[in-house]
Each structure stands twice: as structure tokens, then as C-alpha cells.
């Protein structure tokens, strides 16, 4: 039988899905959340069984890579079991996760054993006070210990994610690069995106990927690389450090929409075809209205993909 595939209206094959398993988080990063957040009532969030069912439908349609994210995925009760069940889906190539690292001291090993292949861990500063100012509630040492626990747990790759902001952490780019290089980790620098209402202006803090690259070039020789990880990052290698890659995620300065191979599902089960468009499809309603047959869910998914923006 021919392999099932999800193809959008422009012929792009959708094989990468980001699933948000919760809208909750133990941090309140300044670029992501307001200080006083109201989270969704529990019944509006997909149950673990619904997430697993949706993942199964997507993988049966040829999705090869699933990234679990949030909010903070590791604050969701039952997350390790969910990972075991998703990673066992036949046909899935990779289950990966993005985390703020706060729970990794206790969860890194169980996650690796549950089949999570790679981890992205957010780390915006190596200074405890600044880290607290950016995350509002985060403890730097807890995250650094979590990174060490992840290194020992045997993931195929660990990548650090840094949202670069002038006046907050742009001057720490060299220190963060050295931290990653010394440990053989990958590191990606992300341009801040105007996501959500965070109650402050973002313009004066904006730092482009080109600026970050120039900062790194002052102390390291960067080598262009054609490597791809299936996401929007463009990678470079650093002379003398074969184990690490430096990535740049540049939604502002280098538009990557035309090759976008992904869709996302929010914690409420809304399928988003694009981060920059509000249009979404209510997968939760479909899953709940049709508990015993996947056909209506599939049909809605196929129809929605025809509307993925160019
Ligand atoms: N809580 C986890 C974490 O922080 O890694 C996973 C969810 S978080 C929304 C996923 C990634 O998005 C993190 O690397 C975070 O730094 C990044 N992010 C959040 N808000 C952003 C924004 N406004 N612009 C750019 N990146 C952002
Ligand atoms: Fe939480 Fe991640 Fe958002 Fe920070 S970026 S508030 S850790 S979800």
C-alpha cells in the first residue's frame, strides 16, 4: 500500500508537527507570558488520551517528527507515559521536546527511556539575577543542573535555545556560545517574535541574527553549513568544535515560510497551519464528537491543509 502523506495546497509535504501538551508553565518569560496569567480550564485542554489519539492519526498520515512543547511540557502530569506511547507509534522517526529545563533533574532519564530522542532546552542567561529577570520565576542553577542531567541521560542531541534581546542578554552571546561549545551542545539564537500579549514594547530589544553572528565572529571562526534539522534554523559550524552547531532562527530577517513543513496543535487542540495567521481548526471538537472513528478528523485535517498559507 502506498504510504499516506499530508500534502498542503502548495505541494509541501507536512511531516513535522508540534504538539502543545499544556498552556501552563512554571516560568513567566518576558517575551512569552504576562506576569499574571490565566490558564485554560482543564476540560478545555486535550486529555492525554486525546493527544495520543491525535498523534496516532498524524503518524498514520506520514508525520515523521513530533515535537512536544507547551507552555512547559514537563509540568503536565503523565507526560513521561505519554512520551512512551507516542514514541512507540509505528512510522514515527523522532519524538523530540522543547523544555525550559526546570524539571530535568528528575525527568531527564525517564524521558530518554521513554523514547524522547532530542531535547531543546531554553537558556537565555548564565547570570542568576538576569535569568530571574527574564523568566520572572526561574532558578538558573536548577536549569543548569537539569542540563547536566540531560547530558548524562543519553539523548542523541541537546540544543540550547536563546531568545536574544538587547539590554537583557545580547552581551552574553559569547559566554553562552562558550558554554555550549565546552559541552558539545548545539545552540540556537532566536529573534524575538511578536507572540501573545506580554505587556511591553519589543522594538528596542530586537537583536537580529546577523548582529548575533557578527558578535560570535569576533571570537570564533564560523563555517557555513547546509545542515538541516527539519526546522527553521540555519546552521553554522565552529572551527575546532566538531560536536556543536550554532543555529539562527530568524523569522524577521530571513523569512523561511516557503519551505515550512510543519503545523502545530495548541493545548486546546486547535490546529494552526501557521504561527503568523489566526486561522485554526478545532480538532478537540472533532475528536470528542467522533470517539470511535477517525475519518471525520482526517477529512478535516486534509481540508485544512489546503488552506495553509504560502
Ligand atoms: N517552555 C518551553 C521552553 O521555554 O523551552 C517550551 C515552550 S516555549 C514557548 C518554546 C520556545 O519558544 C522557547 O525556546 C522560547 O524561548 C521560545 N519563545 C517563546 N516566546 C518567544 C517569542 N516571543 N519570540 C521568540 N521565541 C519565543
Ligand atoms: Fe514558559 Fe517556555 Fe513561555 Fe518561558 S518560553 S514562559 S518557559 S512556555
Coordinates of C-alpha atoms and ligand atoms in Angstrom, one line a residue:
X1 CA 0.0 0.0 0.0
X2 CA 1.3 3.5 -0.8
X3 CA 2.4 5.5 2.2
X4 CA -0.1 8.0 3.4
X5 CA 1.0 11.6 3.2
X6 CA -0.2 15.0 4.3
X7 CA 0.3 17.4 1.4
X8 CA -0.7 21.0 1.6
X9 CA -2.3 23.1 -1.2
X10 CA 1.1 24.1 -2.5
X11 CA 2.6 20.7 -2.6
X12 CA 4.6 20.9 0.6
X13 CA 4.7 17.6 2.5
X14 CA 3.8 18.1 6.1
X15 CA 5.8 15.7 8.1
X16 CA 6.6 17.7 11.3
X17 CA 4.0 18.5 13.9
X18 CA 4.5 20.5 17.2
X19 CA 2.0 19.4 19.8
X20 CA 1.5 21.6 22.8
X21 CA 0.6 19.4 25.8
X22 CA -0.3 22.2 28.2
X23 CA -0.6 26.0 28.2
X24 CA 0.7 26.1 31.8
X25 CA 4.3 26.9 32.8
X26 CA 6.3 27.4 35.9
X27 CA 8.2 30.4 34.3
X28 CA 6.8 33.7 33.0
X29 CA 9.4 34.7 30.4
X30 CA 9.0 38.3 29.5
X31 CA 8.8 37.6 25.7
X32 CA 6.2 34.8 26.1
X33 CA 3.8 35.5 29.0
X34 CA 2.3 38.2 31.1
X35 CA 3.1 38.2 34.8
X36 CA -0.4 37.3 35.9
X37 CA -1.6 34.6 33.5
X38 CA -5.0 33.0 33.5
X39 CA -4.6 29.4 32.2
X40 CA -7.3 27.3 30.5
X41 CA -9.8 25.3 32.5
X42 CA -8.8 21.7 32.5
X43 CA -11.8 20.5 30.4
X44 CA -10.7 22.8 27.5
X45 CA -7.3 21.1 27.3
X46 CA -6.8 17.9 25.3
X47 CA -6.6 14.9 27.6
X48 CA -3.5 12.7 27.4
X49 CA -5.7 10.1 25.6
X50 CA -6.8 12.7 23.0
X51 CA -3.2 13.8 22.4
X52 CA -2.1 10.2 21.9
X53 CA -5.0 9.6 19.5
X54 CA -4.2 12.7 17.5
X55 CA -0.6 11.8 17.4
X56 CA -1.6 8.3 16.1
X57 CA -3.7 9.8 13.4
X58 CA -0.9 12.2 12.3
X59 CA 1.7 9.5 12.2
X60 CA -0.5 7.2 10.3
X61 CA -0.7 10.0 7.7
X62 CA 3.1 10.1 7.3
X63 CA 4.2 12.5 10.0
X64 CA 7.7 11.6 10.9
X65 CA 8.6 14.0 13.6
X66 CA 6.7 15.2 16.6
X67 CA 7.9 17.9 19.0
X68 CA 6.1 18.1 22.3
X69 CA 6.0 21.6 23.7
X70 CA 3.9 23.9 25.8
X71 CA 3.7 26.1 27.9
X72 CA 6.2 23.8 29.7
X73 CA 5.6 20.2 28.7
X74 CA 7.2 18.8 31.8
X75 CA 4.6 20.4 34.2
X76 CA 1.9 18.2 32.6
X77 CA 1.1 15.2 34.8
X78 CA 1.6 11.9 33.0
X79 CA 4.0 13.4 30.4
X80 CA 6.5 10.5 30.6
X81 CA 3.9 7.9 29.9
X82 CA 2.6 9.9 27.0
X83 CA 6.1 10.1 25.6
X84 CA 6.4 6.3 25.8
X85 CA 3.1 5.8 23.9
X86 CA 3.9 8.3 21.2
X87 CA 7.5 7.2 20.6
X88 CA 6.1 3.6 20.1
X89 CA 3.9 4.7 17.2
X90 CA 5.0 2.7 14.1
X91 CA 6.3 5.0 11.5
X92 CA 7.4 7.9 13.7
X93 CA 11.1 8.7 13.2
X94 CA 11.6 11.1 16.1
X95 CA 9.9 12.2 19.2
X96 CA 11.6 15.4 20.5
X97 CA 10.8 18.0 23.1
X98 CA 11.3 21.7 23.9
X99 CA 11.6 22.4 27.6
X100 CA 12.6 25.2 30.0
X101 CA 14.8 22.6 31.8
X102 CA 13.4 23.3 35.3
X103 CA 12.2 19.7 35.8
X104 CA 15.0 17.8 34.1
X105 CA 17.0 16.8 37.2
X106 CA 14.2 14.3 37.9
X107 CA 12.8 13.8 34.4
X108 CA 15.7 13.7 32.0
X109 CA 16.4 10.0 32.4
X110 CA 12.8 8.9 32.4
X111 CA 12.2 10.9 29.2
X112 CA 15.2 9.4 27.5
X113 CA 14.0 5.9 28.5
X114 CA 10.5 6.8 27.2
X115 CA 12.0 7.3 23.7
X116 CA 12.5 11.1 23.5
X117 CA 15.5 11.4 21.1
X118 CA 16.5 15.0 21.3
X119 CA 15.9 17.9 23.7
X120 CA 15.8 21.6 23.1
X121 CA 16.4 23.5 26.4
X122 CA 15.8 27.2 26.7
X123 CA 18.7 29.1 28.4
X124 CA 18.7 32.9 28.0
X125 CA 21.3 33.9 30.5
X126 CA 24.2 32.4 32.7
X127 CA 23.7 35.1 35.3
X128 CA 21.2 34.1 38.1
X129 CA 19.8 37.5 38.6
X130 CA 19.3 38.2 34.9
X131 CA 17.9 34.7 34.4
X132 CA 15.4 35.5 37.1
X133 CA 14.5 38.9 35.5
X134 CA 13.9 37.3 32.1
X135 CA 11.9 34.2 33.3
X136 CA 10.4 36.1 36.3
X137 CA 10.3 32.9 38.4
X138 CA 13.2 30.7 37.2
X139 CA 16.1 29.4 39.2
X140 CA 19.2 29.3 37.0
X141 CA 21.0 26.6 39.0
X142 CA 18.0 24.3 38.7
X143 CA 18.2 24.6 34.9
X144 CA 22.0 24.2 34.7
X145 CA 21.6 21.1 36.9
X146 CA 18.9 19.9 34.5
X147 CA 21.1 20.4 31.5
X148 CA 23.8 18.2 33.2
X149 CA 21.2 15.6 34.0
X150 CA 20.1 15.6 30.3
X151 CA 23.7 15.2 29.2
X152 CA 24.1 12.2 31.3
X153 CA 20.7 10.7 30.3
X154 CA 21.9 9.8 26.8
X155 CA 19.9 12.0 24.4
X156 CA 21.1 11.9 20.7
X157 CA 21.4 15.7 20.8
X158 CA 20.8 18.6 23.1
X159 CA 20.3 22.1 21.8
X160 CA 20.1 25.3 23.8
X161 CA 17.6 27.9 22.7
X162 CA 18.4 31.6 23.4
X163 CA 16.0 34.4 22.6
X164 CA 18.3 37.4 22.2
X165 CA 17.3 40.8 23.5
X166 CA 19.3 44.0 23.6
X167 CA 19.6 45.3 27.1
X168 CA 18.9 41.9 28.6
X169 CA 21.2 39.2 27.3
X170 CA 22.8 40.2 23.9
X171 CA 26.1 40.8 25.7
X172 CA 26.0 37.2 26.9
X173 CA 26.1 35.7 23.4
X174 CA 29.9 34.9 23.7
X175 CA 29.5 33.3 27.1
X176 CA 26.5 31.2 26.0
X177 CA 28.4 30.1 22.9
X178 CA 31.4 29.0 25.0
X179 CA 29.1 27.2 27.5
X180 CA 27.6 25.2 24.6
X181 CA 31.0 24.5 22.8
X182 CA 32.6 23.3 26.0
X183 CA 29.9 20.7 26.5
X184 CA 29.5 19.7 22.8
X185 CA 25.9 21.0 22.7
X186 CA 24.2 22.8 19.9
X187 CA 22.9 26.3 20.4
X188 CA 20.3 28.4 18.5
X189 CA 19.8 32.1 18.7
X190 CA 16.2 33.2 18.1
X191 CA 14.9 36.6 17.0
X192 CA 12.1 37.6 19.3
X193 CA 8.7 37.3 17.7
X194 CA 5.6 39.3 18.5
X195 CA 3.7 36.4 20.0
X196 CA 1.0 36.9 22.6
X197 CA 0.3 40.0 24.7
X198 CA 3.2 40.4 27.1
X199 CA 2.6 43.9 28.2
X200 CA 5.7 45.6 27.0
X201 CA 7.2 47.0 23.8
X202 CA 9.6 44.7 22.0
X203 CA 11.1 47.0 19.4
X204 CA 14.0 48.4 21.3
X205 CA 15.2 45.0 22.5
X206 CA 15.2 43.4 19.0
X207 CA 18.5 41.9 18.0
X208 CA 18.9 40.4 14.5
X209 CA 20.6 37.1 13.7
X210 CA 23.1 39.0 11.6
X211 CA 24.1 41.0 14.6
X212 CA 24.5 37.9 16.8
X213 CA 26.6 36.2 14.1
X214 CA 28.9 39.2 14.0
X215 CA 29.3 39.1 17.8
X216 CA 30.3 35.4 17.6
X217 CA 32.7 36.0 14.7
X218 CA 34.8 38.3 17.0
X219 CA 36.0 35.2 18.9
X220 CA 35.3 32.2 16.7
X221 CA 35.7 31.2 13.0
X222 CA 32.2 30.3 11.7
X223 CA 31.9 27.9 8.8
X224 CA 28.7 27.8 6.7
X225 CA 26.8 24.6 6.8
X226 CA 23.9 23.3 4.7
X227 CA 22.7 21.1 7.6
X228 CA 19.0 21.0 8.4
X229 CA 17.3 19.7 11.4
X230 CA 13.8 19.8 9.8
X231 CA 13.1 23.1 11.4
X232 CA 13.6 26.8 10.5
X233 CA 17.1 27.1 11.9
X234 CA 20.1 27.8 9.6
X235 CA 23.2 26.3 11.0
X236 CA 26.9 27.1 11.1
X237 CA 29.8 25.1 12.5
X238 CA 32.6 26.5 14.6
X239 CA 36.2 25.8 13.7
X240 CA 37.8 23.5 16.3
X241 CA 34.5 22.3 17.8
X242 CA 33.2 19.5 15.6
X243 CA 30.5 18.4 18.1
X244 CA 28.5 21.7 18.2
X245 CA 26.4 23.6 15.7
X246 CA 25.2 27.1 16.0
X247 CA 21.7 27.8 14.7
X248 CA 20.0 31.1 13.8
X249 CA 16.2 31.3 13.8
X250 CA 15.4 34.5 12.0
X251 CA 11.7 35.0 11.4
X252 CA 12.2 38.7 10.9
X253 CA 15.3 39.0 8.9
X254 CA 15.3 35.7 6.9
X255 CA 11.8 34.6 6.0
X256 CA 11.5 30.8 5.9
X257 CA 7.8 30.4 5.1
X258 CA 8.1 28.9 1.6
X259 CA 9.7 25.7 2.8
X260 CA 7.6 25.4 6.0
X261 CA 6.9 21.7 6.6
X262 CA 5.1 21.9 9.9
X263 CA 1.8 22.6 11.6
X264 CA 1.1 22.9 15.3
X265 CA -1.6 21.9 17.6
X266 CA -2.3 24.0 20.7
X267 CA -3.1 22.6 24.1
X268 CA -6.8 23.2 23.4
X269 CA -6.5 21.0 20.3
X270 CA -6.6 23.9 17.7
X271 CA -4.6 23.0 14.6
X272 CA -2.6 26.0 13.5
X273 CA -1.4 26.0 9.9
X274 CA 0.9 29.0 10.5
X275 CA 2.2 30.9 13.5
X276 CA 1.5 34.2 11.8
X277 CA -2.2 33.5 11.0
X278 CA -5.1 33.3 13.4
X279 CA -7.0 30.7 11.3
X280 CA -7.3 27.4 13.2
X281 CA -9.3 24.2 13.1
X282 CA -10.9 22.7 16.3
X283 CA -9.5 19.2 16.5
X284 CA -10.7 18.8 20.0
X285 CA -14.4 19.2 19.0
X286 CA -13.8 16.6 16.2
X287 CA -12.1 14.1 18.5
X288 CA -14.8 14.4 21.1
X289 CA -17.7 14.3 18.7
X290 CA -16.3 11.2 17.0
X291 CA -14.8 9.0 19.7
X292 CA -14.8 5.8 17.6
X293 CA -14.0 6.8 14.1
X294 CA -11.0 8.9 12.8
X295 CA -12.4 9.5 9.4
X296 CA -14.0 13.0 10.2
X297 CA -10.9 14.1 11.9
X298 CA -8.8 13.1 8.9
X299 CA -11.1 14.7 6.4
X300 CA -11.0 18.0 8.4
X301 CA -7.2 17.8 8.5
X302 CA -6.8 17.2 4.8
X303 CA -9.2 20.0 4.0
X304 CA -7.4 22.4 6.4
X305 CA -4.0 21.7 4.8
X306 CA -5.3 23.0 1.5
X307 CA -5.5 26.4 3.3
X308 CA -2.0 26.5 4.7
X309 CA -0.7 30.0 3.8
X310 CA 2.0 30.2 1.2
Ligands
LIG1 N1 8.5 26.1 27.9 C1 9.4 25.5 26.9 C2 10.6 26.4 26.7 O1 10.6 27.6 27.1 O2 11.5 25.9 26.1 C3 8.7 25.2 25.6 C4 7.7 26.2 25.1 S1 8.5 27.7 24.6 C5 7.1 28.6 24.0 C6 9.3 27.2 23.1 C7 10.4 28.2 22.6 O3 9.8 29.4 22.2 C8 11.4 28.6 23.7 O4 12.7 28.3 23.2 C9 11.2 30.0 23.9 O5 12.4 30.7 24.2 C10 10.6 30.4 22.5 N2 9.8 31.7 22.6 C11 8.8 31.9 23.4 N3 8.3 33.2 23.1 C12 9.0 33.6 22.1 C13 9.0 34.9 21.3 N4 8.1 35.8 21.6 N5 9.9 35.0 20.3 C14 10.8 34.1 20.0 N6 10.8 32.9 20.7 C15 10.0 32.7 21.7
LIG2 FE1 7.3 29.1 29.9 FE2 8.7 28.5 27.8 FE3 7.0 30.6 27.7 FE4 9.2 30.7 29.1 S1 9.1 30.5 26.9 S2 7.1 31.3 29.8 S3 9.4 28.7 29.9 S4 6.4 28.5 27.9

